[in-house]
XYZ file of C-alpha atoms in Angstrom:
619
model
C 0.000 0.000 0.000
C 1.423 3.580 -1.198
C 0.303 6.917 -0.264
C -0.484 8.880 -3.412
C 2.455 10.868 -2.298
C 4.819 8.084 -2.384
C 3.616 7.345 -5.915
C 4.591 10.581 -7.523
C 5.643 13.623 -6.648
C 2.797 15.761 -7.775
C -0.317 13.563 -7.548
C -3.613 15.727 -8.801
C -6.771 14.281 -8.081
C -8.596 14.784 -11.785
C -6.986 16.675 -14.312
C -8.604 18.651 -17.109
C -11.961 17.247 -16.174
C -13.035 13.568 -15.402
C -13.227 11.518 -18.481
C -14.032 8.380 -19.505
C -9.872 7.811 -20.595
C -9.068 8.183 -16.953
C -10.202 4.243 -16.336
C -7.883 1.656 -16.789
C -8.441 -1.621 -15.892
C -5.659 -3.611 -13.492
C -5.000 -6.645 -11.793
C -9.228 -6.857 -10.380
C -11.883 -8.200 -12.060
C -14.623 -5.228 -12.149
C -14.511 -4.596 -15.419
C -18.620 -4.214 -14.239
C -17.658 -1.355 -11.828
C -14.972 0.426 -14.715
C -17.278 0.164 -17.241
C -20.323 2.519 -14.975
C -17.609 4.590 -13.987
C -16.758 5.280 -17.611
C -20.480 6.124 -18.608
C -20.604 8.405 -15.465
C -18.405 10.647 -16.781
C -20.379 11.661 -19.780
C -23.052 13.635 -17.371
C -21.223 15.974 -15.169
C -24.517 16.351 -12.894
C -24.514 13.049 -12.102
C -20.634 12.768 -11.826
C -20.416 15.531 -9.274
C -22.932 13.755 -6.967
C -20.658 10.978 -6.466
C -17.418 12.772 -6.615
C -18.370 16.019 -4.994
C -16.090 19.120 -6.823
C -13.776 20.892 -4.872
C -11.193 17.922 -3.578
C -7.645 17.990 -4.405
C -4.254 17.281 -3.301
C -3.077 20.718 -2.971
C -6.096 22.888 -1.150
C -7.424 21.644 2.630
C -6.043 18.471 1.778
C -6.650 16.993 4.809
C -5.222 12.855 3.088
C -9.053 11.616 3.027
C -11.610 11.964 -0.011
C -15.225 11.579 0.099
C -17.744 9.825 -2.392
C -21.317 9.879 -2.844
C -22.941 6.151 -3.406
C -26.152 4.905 -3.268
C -26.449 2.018 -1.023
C -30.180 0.079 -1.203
C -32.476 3.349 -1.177
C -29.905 5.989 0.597
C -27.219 8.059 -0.375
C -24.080 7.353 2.070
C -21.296 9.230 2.489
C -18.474 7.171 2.061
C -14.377 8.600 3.063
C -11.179 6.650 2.283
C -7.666 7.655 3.112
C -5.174 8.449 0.381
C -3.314 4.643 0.501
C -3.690 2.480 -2.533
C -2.770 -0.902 -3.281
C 0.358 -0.948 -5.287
C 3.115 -3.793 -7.000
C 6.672 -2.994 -8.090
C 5.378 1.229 -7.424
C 2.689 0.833 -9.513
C -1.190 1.253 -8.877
C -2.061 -2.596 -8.892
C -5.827 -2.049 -9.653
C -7.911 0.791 -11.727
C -5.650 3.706 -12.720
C -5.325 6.879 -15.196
C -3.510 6.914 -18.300
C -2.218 10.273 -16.873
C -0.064 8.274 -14.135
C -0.321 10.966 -11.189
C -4.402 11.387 -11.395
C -5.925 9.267 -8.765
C -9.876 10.374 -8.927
C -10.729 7.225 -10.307
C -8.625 4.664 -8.108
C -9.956 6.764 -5.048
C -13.768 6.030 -6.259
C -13.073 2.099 -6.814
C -11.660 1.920 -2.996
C -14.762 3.738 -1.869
C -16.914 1.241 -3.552
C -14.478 -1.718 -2.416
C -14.879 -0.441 1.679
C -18.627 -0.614 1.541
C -18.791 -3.932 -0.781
C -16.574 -4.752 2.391
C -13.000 -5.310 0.528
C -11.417 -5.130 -3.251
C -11.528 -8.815 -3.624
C -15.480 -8.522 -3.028
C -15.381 -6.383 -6.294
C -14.819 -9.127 -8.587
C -17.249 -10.265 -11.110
C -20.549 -7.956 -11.360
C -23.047 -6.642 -13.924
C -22.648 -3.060 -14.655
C -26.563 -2.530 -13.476
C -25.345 -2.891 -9.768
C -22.812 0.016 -10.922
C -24.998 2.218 -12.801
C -27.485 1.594 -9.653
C -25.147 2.426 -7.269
C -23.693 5.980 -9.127
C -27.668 7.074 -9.749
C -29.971 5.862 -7.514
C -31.562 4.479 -10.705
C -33.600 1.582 -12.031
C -31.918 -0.707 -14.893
C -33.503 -2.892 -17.328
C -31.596 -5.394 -19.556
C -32.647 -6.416 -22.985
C -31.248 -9.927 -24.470
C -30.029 -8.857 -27.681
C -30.923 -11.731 -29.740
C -34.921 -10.690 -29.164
C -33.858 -6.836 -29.515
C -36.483 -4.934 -29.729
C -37.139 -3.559 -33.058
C -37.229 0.323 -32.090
C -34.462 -0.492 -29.806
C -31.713 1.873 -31.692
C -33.838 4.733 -31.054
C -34.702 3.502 -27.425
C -30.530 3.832 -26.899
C -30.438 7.452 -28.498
C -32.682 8.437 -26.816
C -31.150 7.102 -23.564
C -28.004 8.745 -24.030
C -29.773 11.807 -24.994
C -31.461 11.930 -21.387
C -28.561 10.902 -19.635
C -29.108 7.111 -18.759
C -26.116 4.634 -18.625
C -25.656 2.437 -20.933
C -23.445 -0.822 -20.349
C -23.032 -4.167 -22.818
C -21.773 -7.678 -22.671
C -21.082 -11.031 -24.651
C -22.092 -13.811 -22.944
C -19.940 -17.080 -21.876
C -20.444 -20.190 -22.268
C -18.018 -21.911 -20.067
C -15.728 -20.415 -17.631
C -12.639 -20.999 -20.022
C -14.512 -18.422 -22.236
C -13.969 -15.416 -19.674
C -11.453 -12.917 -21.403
C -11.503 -14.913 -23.869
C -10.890 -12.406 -27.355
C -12.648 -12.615 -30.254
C -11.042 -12.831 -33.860
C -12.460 -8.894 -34.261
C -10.838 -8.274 -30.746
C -13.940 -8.357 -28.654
C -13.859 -9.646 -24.963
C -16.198 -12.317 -24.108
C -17.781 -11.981 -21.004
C -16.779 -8.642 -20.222
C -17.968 -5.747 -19.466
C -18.285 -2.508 -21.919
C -19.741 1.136 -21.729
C -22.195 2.810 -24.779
C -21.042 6.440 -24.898
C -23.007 7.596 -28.232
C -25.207 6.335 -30.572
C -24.786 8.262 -34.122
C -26.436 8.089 -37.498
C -24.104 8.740 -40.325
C -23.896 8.393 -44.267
C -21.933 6.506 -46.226
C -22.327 6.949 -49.957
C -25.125 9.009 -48.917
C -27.165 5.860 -47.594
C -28.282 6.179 -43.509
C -25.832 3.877 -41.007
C -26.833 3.750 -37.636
C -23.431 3.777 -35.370
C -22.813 2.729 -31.541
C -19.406 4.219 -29.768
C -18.339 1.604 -27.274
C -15.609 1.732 -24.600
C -13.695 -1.059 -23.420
C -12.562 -0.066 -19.896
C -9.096 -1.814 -20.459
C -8.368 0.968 -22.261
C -7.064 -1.208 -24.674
C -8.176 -4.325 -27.228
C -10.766 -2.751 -29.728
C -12.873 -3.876 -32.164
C -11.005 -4.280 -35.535
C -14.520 -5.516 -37.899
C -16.446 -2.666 -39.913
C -16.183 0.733 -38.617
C -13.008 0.256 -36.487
C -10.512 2.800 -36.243
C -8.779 3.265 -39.462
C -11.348 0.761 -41.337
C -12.416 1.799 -44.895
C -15.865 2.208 -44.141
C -14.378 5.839 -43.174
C -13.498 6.635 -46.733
C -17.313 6.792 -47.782
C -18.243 9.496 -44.661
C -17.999 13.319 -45.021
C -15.077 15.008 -43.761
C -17.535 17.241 -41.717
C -19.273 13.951 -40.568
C -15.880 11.706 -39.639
C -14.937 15.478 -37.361
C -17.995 15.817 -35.669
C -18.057 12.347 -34.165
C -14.241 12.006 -33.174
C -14.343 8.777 -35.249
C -9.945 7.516 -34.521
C -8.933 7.139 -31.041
C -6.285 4.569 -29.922
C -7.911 4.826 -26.161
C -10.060 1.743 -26.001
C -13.096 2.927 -27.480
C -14.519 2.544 -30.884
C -17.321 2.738 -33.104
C -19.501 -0.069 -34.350
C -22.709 -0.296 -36.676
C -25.591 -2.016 -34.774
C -26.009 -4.361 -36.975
C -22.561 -5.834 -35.964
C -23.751 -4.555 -32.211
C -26.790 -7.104 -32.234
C -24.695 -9.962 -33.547
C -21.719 -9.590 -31.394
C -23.146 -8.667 -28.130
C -25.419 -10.557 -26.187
C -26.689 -8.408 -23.599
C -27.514 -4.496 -23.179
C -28.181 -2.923 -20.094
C -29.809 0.988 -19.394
C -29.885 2.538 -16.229
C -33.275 5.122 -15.989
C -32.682 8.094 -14.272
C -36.306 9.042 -15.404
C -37.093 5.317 -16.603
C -40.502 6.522 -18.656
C -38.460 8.287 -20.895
C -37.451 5.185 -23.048
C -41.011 4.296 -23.762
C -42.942 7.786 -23.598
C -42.086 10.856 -25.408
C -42.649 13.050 -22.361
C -40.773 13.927 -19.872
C -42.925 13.416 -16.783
C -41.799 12.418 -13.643
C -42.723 8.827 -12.312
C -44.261 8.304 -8.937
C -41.812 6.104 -6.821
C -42.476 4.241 -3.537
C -39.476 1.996 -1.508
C -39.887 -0.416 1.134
C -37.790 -2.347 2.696
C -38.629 -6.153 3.778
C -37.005 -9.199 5.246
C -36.885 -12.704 4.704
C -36.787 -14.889 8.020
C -36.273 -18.655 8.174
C -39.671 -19.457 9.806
C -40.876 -16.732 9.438
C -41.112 -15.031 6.186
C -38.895 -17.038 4.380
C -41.994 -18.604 2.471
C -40.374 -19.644 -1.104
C -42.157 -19.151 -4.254
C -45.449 -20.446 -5.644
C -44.290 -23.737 -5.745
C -44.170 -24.481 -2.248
C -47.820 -24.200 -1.135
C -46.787 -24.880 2.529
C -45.212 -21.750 3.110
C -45.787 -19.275 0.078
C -48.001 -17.128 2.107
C -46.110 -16.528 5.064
C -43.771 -14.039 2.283
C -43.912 -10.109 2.597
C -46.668 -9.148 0.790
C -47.188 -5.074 -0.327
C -50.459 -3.251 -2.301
C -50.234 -1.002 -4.487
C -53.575 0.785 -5.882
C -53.343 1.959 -9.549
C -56.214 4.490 -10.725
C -55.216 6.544 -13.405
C -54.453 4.612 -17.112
C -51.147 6.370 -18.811
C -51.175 9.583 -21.017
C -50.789 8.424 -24.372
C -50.027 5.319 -24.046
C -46.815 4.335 -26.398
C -48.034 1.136 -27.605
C -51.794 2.566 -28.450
C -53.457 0.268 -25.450
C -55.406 1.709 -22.186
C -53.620 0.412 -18.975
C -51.344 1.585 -15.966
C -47.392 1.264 -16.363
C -45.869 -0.118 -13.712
C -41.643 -0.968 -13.354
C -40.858 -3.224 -10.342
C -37.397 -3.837 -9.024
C -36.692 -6.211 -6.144
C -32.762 -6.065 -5.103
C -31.246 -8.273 -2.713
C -28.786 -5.902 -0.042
C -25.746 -6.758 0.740
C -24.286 -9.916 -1.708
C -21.012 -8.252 -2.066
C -20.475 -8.098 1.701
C -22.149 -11.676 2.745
C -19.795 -13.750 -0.192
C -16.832 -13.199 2.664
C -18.697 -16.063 4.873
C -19.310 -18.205 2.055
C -23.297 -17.184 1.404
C -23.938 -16.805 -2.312
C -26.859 -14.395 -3.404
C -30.479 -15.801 -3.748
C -32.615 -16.755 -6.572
C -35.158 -13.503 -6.284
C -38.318 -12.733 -7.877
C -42.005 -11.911 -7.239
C -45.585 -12.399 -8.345
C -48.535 -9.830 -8.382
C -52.110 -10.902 -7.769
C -54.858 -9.086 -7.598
C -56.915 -7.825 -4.093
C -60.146 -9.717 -4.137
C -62.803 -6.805 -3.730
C -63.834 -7.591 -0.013
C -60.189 -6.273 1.078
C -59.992 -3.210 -1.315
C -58.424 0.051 0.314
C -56.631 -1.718 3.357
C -53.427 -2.344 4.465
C -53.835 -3.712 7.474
C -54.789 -7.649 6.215
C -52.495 -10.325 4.258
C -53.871 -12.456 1.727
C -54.366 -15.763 2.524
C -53.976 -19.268 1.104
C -57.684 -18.727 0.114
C -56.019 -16.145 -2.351
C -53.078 -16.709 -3.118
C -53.028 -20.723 -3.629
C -56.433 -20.778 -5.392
C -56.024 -17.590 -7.991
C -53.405 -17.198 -10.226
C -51.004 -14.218 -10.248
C -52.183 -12.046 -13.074
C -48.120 -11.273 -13.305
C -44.613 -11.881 -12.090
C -41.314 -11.402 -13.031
C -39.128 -12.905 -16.192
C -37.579 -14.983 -13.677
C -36.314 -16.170 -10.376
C -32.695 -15.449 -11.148
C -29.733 -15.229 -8.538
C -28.872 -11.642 -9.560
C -28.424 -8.335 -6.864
C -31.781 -6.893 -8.220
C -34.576 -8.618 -10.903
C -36.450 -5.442 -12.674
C -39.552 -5.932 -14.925
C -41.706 -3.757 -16.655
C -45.977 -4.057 -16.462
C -48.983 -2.966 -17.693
C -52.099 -3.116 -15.700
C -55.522 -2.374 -15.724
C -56.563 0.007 -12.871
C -57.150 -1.710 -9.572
C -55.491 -3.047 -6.318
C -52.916 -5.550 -6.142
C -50.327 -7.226 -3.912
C -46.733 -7.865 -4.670
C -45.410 -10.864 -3.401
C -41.391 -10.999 -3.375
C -39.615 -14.221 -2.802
C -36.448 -16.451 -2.925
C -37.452 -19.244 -5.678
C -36.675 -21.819 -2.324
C -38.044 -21.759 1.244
C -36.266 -21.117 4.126
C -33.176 -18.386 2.689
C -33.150 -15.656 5.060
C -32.128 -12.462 2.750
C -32.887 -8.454 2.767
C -34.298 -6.676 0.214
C -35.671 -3.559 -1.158
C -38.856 -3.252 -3.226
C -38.859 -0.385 -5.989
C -42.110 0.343 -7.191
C -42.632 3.369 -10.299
C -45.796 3.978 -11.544
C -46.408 6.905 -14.619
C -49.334 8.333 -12.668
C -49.673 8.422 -8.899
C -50.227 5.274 -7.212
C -50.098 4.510 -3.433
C -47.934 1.922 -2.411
C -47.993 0.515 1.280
C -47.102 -2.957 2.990
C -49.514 -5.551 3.884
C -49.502 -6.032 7.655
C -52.225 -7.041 10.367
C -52.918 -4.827 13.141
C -51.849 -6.099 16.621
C -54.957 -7.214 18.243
C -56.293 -10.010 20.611
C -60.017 -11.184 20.923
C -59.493 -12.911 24.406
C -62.742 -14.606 25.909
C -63.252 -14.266 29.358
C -64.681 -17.500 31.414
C -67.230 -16.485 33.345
C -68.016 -19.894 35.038
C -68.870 -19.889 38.617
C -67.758 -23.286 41.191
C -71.517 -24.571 41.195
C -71.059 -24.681 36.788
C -67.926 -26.767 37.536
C -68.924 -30.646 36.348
C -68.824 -32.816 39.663
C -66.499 -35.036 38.375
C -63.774 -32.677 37.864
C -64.471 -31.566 40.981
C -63.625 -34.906 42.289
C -60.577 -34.944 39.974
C -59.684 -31.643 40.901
C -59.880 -32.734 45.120
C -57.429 -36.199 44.141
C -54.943 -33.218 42.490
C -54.266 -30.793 44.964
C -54.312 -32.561 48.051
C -54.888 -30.851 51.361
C -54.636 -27.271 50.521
C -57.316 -27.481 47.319
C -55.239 -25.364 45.344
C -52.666 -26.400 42.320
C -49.131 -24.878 42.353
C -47.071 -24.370 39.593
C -45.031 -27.347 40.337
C -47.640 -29.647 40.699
C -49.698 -27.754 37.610
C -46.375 -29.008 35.803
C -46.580 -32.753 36.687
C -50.181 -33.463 36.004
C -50.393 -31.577 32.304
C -46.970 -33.595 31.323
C -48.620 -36.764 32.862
C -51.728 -36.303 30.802
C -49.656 -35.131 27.475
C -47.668 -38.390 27.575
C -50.683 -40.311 26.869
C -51.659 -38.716 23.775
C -49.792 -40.479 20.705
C -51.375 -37.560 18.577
C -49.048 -34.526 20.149
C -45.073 -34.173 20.025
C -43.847 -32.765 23.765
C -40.782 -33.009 25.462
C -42.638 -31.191 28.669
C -44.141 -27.885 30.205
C -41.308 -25.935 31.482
C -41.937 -25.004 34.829
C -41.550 -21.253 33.288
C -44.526 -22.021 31.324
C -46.547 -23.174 34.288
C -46.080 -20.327 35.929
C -47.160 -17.928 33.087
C -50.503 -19.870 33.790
C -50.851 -19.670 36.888
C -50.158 -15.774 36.723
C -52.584 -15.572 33.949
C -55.539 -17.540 36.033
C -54.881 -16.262 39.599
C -57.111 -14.057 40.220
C -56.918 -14.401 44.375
C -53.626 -13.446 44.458
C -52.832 -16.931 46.641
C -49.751 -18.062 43.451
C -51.791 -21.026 42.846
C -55.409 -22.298 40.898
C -58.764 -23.372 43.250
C -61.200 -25.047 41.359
C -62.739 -22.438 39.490
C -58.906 -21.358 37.920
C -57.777 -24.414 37.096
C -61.127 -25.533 35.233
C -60.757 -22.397 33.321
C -57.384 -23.512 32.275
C -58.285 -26.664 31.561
C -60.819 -25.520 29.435
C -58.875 -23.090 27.807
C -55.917 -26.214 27.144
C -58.912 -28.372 25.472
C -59.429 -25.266 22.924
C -55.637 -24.849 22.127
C -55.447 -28.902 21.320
C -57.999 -28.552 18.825
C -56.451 -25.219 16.554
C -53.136 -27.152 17.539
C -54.222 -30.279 15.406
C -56.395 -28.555 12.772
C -52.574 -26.765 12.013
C -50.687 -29.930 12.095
C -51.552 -30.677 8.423
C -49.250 -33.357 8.251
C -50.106 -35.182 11.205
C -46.238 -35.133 12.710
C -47.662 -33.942 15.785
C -45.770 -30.735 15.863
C -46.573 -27.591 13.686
C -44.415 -25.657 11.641
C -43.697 -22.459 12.112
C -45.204 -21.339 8.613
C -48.848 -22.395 10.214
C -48.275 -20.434 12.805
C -50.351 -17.088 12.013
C -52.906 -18.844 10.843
C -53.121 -20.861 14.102
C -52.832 -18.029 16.061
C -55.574 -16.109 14.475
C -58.089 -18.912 15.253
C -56.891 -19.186 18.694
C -57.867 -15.072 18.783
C -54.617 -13.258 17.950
C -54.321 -10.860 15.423
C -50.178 -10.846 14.760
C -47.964 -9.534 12.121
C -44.507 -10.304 11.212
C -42.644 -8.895 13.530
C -44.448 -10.798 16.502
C -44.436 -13.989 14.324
C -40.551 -13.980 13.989
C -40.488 -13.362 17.860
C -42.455 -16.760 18.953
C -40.694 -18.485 16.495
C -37.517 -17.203 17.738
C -38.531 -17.948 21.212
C -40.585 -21.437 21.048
C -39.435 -23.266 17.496
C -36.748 -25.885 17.528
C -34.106 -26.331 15.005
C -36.560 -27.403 12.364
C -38.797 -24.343 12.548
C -41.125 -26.773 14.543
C -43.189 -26.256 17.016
C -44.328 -29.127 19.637
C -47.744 -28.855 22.174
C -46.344 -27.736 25.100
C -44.586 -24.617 23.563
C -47.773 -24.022 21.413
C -49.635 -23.537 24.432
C -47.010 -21.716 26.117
C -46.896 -18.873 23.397
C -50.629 -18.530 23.885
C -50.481 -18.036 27.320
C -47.933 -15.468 27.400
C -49.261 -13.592 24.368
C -52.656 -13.261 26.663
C -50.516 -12.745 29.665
C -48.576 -9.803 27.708
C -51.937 -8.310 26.337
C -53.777 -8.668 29.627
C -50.707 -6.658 31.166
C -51.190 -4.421 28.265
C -54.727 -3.662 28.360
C -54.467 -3.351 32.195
C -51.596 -0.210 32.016
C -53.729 0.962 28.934
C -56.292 2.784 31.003
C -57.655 5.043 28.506
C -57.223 2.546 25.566
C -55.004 4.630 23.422
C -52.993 1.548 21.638
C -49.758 2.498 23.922
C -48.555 3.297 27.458
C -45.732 4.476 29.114
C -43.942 2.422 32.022
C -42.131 3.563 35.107
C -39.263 1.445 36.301
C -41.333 -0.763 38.820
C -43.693 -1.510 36.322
């Protein structure tokens, strides 16, 4: 590691302006990264964002520099010291041609300390650059099924300031790098920085200027540098469009583009520009959302067991576009769903997940709420009316709809069950739409027993006597010996026990004398309340195992009378689940009894029912 200092003698930050020439590749594999860096430094708006103006060796130069990234919905602020990673005196990764200009290595060590090192920095798609430099939303088109206005949909793009990146896909891994007879590299990563019509013998060619971030190895086919395709344009035409440069970049016809590249990506700053000719701003909504192992973690469609239990988030569309490009009536819609952190989580082995997400629409009866979650009832016996291109193991999968008006829920997912993940949900919409997640209200609809000792059956009562000996009141500890004693004899319930801590909760829950323990009229009220929780418990063992999983949990809950949502869901699960996200008897009915214990405490400190309270130490 050098100082820039140490490097040379006068080391200047950017000279003559940031340009797309100051990018050379070195010993890393981000070509990715190198190539959005090059294509940010054809709008200085957005270029100043992320390297604010002003910084420099020579004035307050204090040895640190600060960038400007966006990380999952928010700009950070992101400083590095002046030390870069060198060999033999030498810059060992990105560098300038220039030798002592350092702008450019300083912004790939900014992105490197928040992917969490340089190595993390290897092997990308330019999106997660462009993304990352804009706060943007990308969209990548296969080339082979191009589009066919899709010349004038990159134009245009350029025109308005959107990055442009391209690729040619690999087929094996002895492919990567590999060059191509015209000196193209397979399976890296190159920026668009104009797209040009020009004549040649008077007849229309549309051109593509394309940068290979090496700096180096260009194109040598039809409309290379020096090629004789050159001859035929104007003088006036060949000035105008700086058509020789030995720098890495050169021009191409798109023809050629669509048969030698495989893959384009654009990064919208305004993303209804490509497909509407005005400029009107979309409405945007974010949300974040979590994954859970037995919680959340539900898996796609495919796994009926535990689709339901994903995030789910509505979003009400009521206005149909202005002008709609391709001449039919509906609402445009562009979804992204990005994975956070993949860069940082590869260092402990974990590899990104296979993301995507369905769309269904909100059955009437639940129209302008928020506070419900659609059920199996929904989502297992409709089908989506959309969802992405794919479940693909990308940072972020980005598809673009068009809906009639109405309300409908977004349903993001890992393709499998049970991968825990973060994510962001981008929703823009051409008109205004409201966008909100799908949660339950906390609630409990607790029933009271209001039996008196004369209602009590005489044969509990004689049960009851044989129980608790001379005192005629159960303790905890003897509460805990007869319910394990009559659990052991069912052969249709999993237990290994009633903690004592659990028999406790109940007997705080049912004393109402104060005397610690249950009389006759407490413990029947238990008991009755124990006979209620059996039966949910076994309509939500579907399979019969004798435990429930975790993923029937809300479900169960709800019959049993509490309203939960997500949050409190990950909490039982975290609290009464074992290692298989299962859930026996005895902690079933312990979760029920302190969720009424905690809402009975609740309700009691609640005095003037205001949905919170405030405690005091004691309390």
């Amino acid at each position: 590691v050098s100082s820039n200092q140490e490097l040379c003698s006068n080391p200047q930050f950017i000279i003559g302006g940031a340009k797309r020439t100051d990018i050379c590749q070195g010993a890393l594999g981000d070509c990715w990264l190198l190539a959005a860096i090059a294509s940010l430094t054809l709008d200085q708006q957005i270029l100043s964002r992320v390297v604010p103006p002003g910084q420099s060796f020579q004035e307050e130069y204090a040895g640190i520099f600060h960038f400007q990234l966006w990380q999952y919905g928010q700009w950070v602020d992101v400083v590095v010291d002046d030390q870069l990673p060198t060999r033999d005196g030498k810059l060992l990764f990105v560098h300038s041609a220039e030798g002592n200009e350092f702008w450019s290595a300083l912004l790939e060590k900014a992105y490197a300390k928040v992917s969490g090192s340089y190595e993390a920095l290897t092997g990308g798609s330019t999106i997660e650059g462009f993304e990352d430099f804009t706060g943007g939303i990308a969209e990548s088109y296969e080339l082979q099924e191009a589009p066919p206005s899709l010349f004038r949909i990159m134009k245009k793009a350029l025109k308005l300031g959107s990055l442009l990146g391209c690729s040619i896909t690999i087929s094996s891994s002895k492919d990567t790098e590999a060059i191509t007879g015209q000196k193209l590299v397979k399976g890296h990563a190159y920026s668009i920085t104009a797209a040009q019509e020009v004549h040649l013998s008077g007849s229309p060619v549309e051109l593509l200027r394309i940068r290979n971030p090496w700096g180096q190895v260009e194109w040598t086919g039809a409309w290379s540098d020096g090629s004789k395709e050159w001859d035929g344009v104007r003088p006036e035409e060949k000035s105008k469009l700086e058509h020789s440069a030995d720098d890495g970049e050169f021009w191409m016809c798109y023809p050629d583009f669509l048969r030698q590249f495989s893959r384009l990506e654009i990064c919208n700053l305004t993303p209804d520009t490509l497909t509407s000719d005005s400029l009107g701003r979309w409405s945007f909504s974010q949300f974040d959302g979590l994954w859970r192992v037995g919680s959340t973690a539900g898996g796609c469609r495919n796994f009926t067991a535990t689709f339901c239990s994903n995030p789910q988030f509505v979003i009400r569309l009521e206005d149909v576009d202005d002008e709609p490009h391709d001449g039919e009536d509906g609402c445009t819609v562009l979804i992204g769903l990005m994975q956070k952190d993949g860069r940082r989580e590869r260092r402990f082995g974990r590899d990104l997940n296979t993301i995507g997400f369905a769309i269904y629409k909100v059955p009437d009866e639940y129209k302008g709420r928020s506070n419900v979650r659609l059920g199996p009832d929904v989502l297992l016996r409709t089908n989506a009316v959309a969802r992405s291109r794919t479940f693909i193991n990308l940072r972020e999968e980005c598809d673009r709809f068009k809906l009639p008006p109405g309300e409908y829920a977004i349903i993001p997912s890992t393709f499998e069950p049970h991968r825990k993940g973060s994510f962001i949900l981008r929703v823009f919409t051409e008109k205004q739409a409201a966008a909100s997640p799908m949660e339950e209200d906390v609630d409990a609809n607790i029933k009271e027993s209001d039996v008196v000792e004369n209602d009590v059956d005489p044969h509990f009562k004689h049960l009851f006597v044989q129980i608790s000996g001379n005192d005629s009141e159960i303790s905890a500890f003897e509460l805990q010996q007869i319910l394990d004693k009559v659990v052991a004899q069912r052969a249709d319930v999993k237990t290994d026990g009633f903690s004592l801590r659990t028999c406790r909760h109940m007997v705080s829950l049912l004393d109402r004398d104060g005397s610690a323990k249950l009389g006759l009229v407490e413990f029947h009220a238990l008991w009755t309340k124990i006979q209620k929780y059996l039966e949910v418990f076994k309509r939500h063992d579907s399979d019969g195992s004798g435990t429930m999983s975790s993923h029937e949990l809300r479900g169960a809950l709800a019959e049993a009378g509490f309203q939960v949502n997500s949050d409190v869901i990950q909490e039982v699960v975290t609290c009464y689940a074992d290692a298989h996200y299962a859930i026996d008897f005895d902690c079933f009915v312990g979760c029920l009894i302190r969720l009424e214990l905690l809402f009975k405490m609740f309700r009691t400190l609640d005095k003037k029912n205001r949905g919170k309270i405030e405690l005091d130490v004691q309390q």
